[in-house]
One Martini backbone bead per residue (centre of mass of N, CA, C, O) as a GRO file, in nm:
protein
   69
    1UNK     BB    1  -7.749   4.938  11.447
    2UNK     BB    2  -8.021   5.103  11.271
    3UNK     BB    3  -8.150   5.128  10.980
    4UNK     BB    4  -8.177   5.463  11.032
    5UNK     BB    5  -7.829   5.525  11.074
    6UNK     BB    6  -7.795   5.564  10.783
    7UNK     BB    7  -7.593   5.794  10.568
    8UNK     BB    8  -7.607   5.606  10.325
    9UNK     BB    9  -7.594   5.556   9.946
   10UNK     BB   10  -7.631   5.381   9.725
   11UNK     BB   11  -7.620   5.377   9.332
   12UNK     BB   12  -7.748   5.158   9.061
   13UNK     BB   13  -7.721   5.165   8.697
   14UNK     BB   14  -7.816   4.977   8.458
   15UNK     BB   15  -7.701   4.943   8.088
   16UNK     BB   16  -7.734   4.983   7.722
   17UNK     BB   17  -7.542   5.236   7.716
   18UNK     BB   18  -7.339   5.560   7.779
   19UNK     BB   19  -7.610   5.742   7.762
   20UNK     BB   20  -7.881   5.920   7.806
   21UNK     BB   21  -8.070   5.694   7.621
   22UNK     BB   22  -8.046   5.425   7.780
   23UNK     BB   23  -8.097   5.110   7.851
   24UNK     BB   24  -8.264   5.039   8.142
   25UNK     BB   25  -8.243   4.721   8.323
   26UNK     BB   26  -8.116   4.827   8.673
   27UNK     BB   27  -8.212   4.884   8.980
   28UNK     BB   28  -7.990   5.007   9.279
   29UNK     BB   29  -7.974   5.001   9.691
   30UNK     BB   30  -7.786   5.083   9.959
   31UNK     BB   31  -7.762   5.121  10.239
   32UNK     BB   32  -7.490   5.209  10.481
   33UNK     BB   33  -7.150   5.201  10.626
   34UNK     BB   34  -6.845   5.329  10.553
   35UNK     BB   35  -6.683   5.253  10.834
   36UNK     BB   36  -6.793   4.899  10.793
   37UNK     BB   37  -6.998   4.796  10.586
   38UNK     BB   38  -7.236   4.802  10.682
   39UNK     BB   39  -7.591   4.703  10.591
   40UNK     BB   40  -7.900   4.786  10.502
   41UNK     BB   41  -8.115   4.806  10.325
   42UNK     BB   42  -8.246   4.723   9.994
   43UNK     BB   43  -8.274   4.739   9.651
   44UNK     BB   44  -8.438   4.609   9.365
   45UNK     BB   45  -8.468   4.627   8.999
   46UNK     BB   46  -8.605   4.499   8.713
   47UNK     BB   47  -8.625   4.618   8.360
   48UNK     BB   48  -8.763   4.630   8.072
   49UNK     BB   49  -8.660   4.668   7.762
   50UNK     BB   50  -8.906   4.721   7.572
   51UNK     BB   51  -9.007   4.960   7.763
   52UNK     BB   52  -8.789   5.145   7.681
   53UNK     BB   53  -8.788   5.094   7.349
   54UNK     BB   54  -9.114   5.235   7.378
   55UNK     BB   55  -8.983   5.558   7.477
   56UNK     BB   56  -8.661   5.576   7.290
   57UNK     BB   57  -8.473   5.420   7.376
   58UNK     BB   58  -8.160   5.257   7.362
   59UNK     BB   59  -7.885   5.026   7.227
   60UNK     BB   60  -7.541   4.958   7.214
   61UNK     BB   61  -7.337   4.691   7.076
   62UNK     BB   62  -7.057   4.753   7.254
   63UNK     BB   63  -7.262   4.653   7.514
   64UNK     BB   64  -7.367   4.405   7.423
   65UNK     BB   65  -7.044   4.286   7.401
   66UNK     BB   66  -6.979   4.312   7.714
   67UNK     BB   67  -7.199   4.130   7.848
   68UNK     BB   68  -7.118   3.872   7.715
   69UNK     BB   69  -6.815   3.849   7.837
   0.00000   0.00000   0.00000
């Protein structure tokens, strides 16, 4: 099978708190096949919790304690 024959798409968003408006840490992304398990392409990228809370994103404490844990 080759990389183009995926016709899955995982996507995975990382963040610091449940809201619409969280700080947003990590995307990530990976085709996959869901009948073999075998996976694609790949993409990660982690973002500056900074630029988020420069654009007026948000952080919640109990978000903080649960990644500490």
């Amino acid at each position: 099978m080759n990389k183009h024959s995926f016709r899955d798409l995982m996507i995975d968003i990382e963040t610091m708190g449940k809201h619409e408006r969280a700080v947003i840490t990590q995307l990530a992304a990976c085709f996959f096949d869901r009948n073999t398990g075998e996976k694609g392409d790949q993409f990660l990228i982690n973002i500056d919790i900074d630029s988020c809370l420069d654009v007026g994103l948000e952080v919640t404490g109990d978000t903080i304690y649960w990644w500490l844990k």
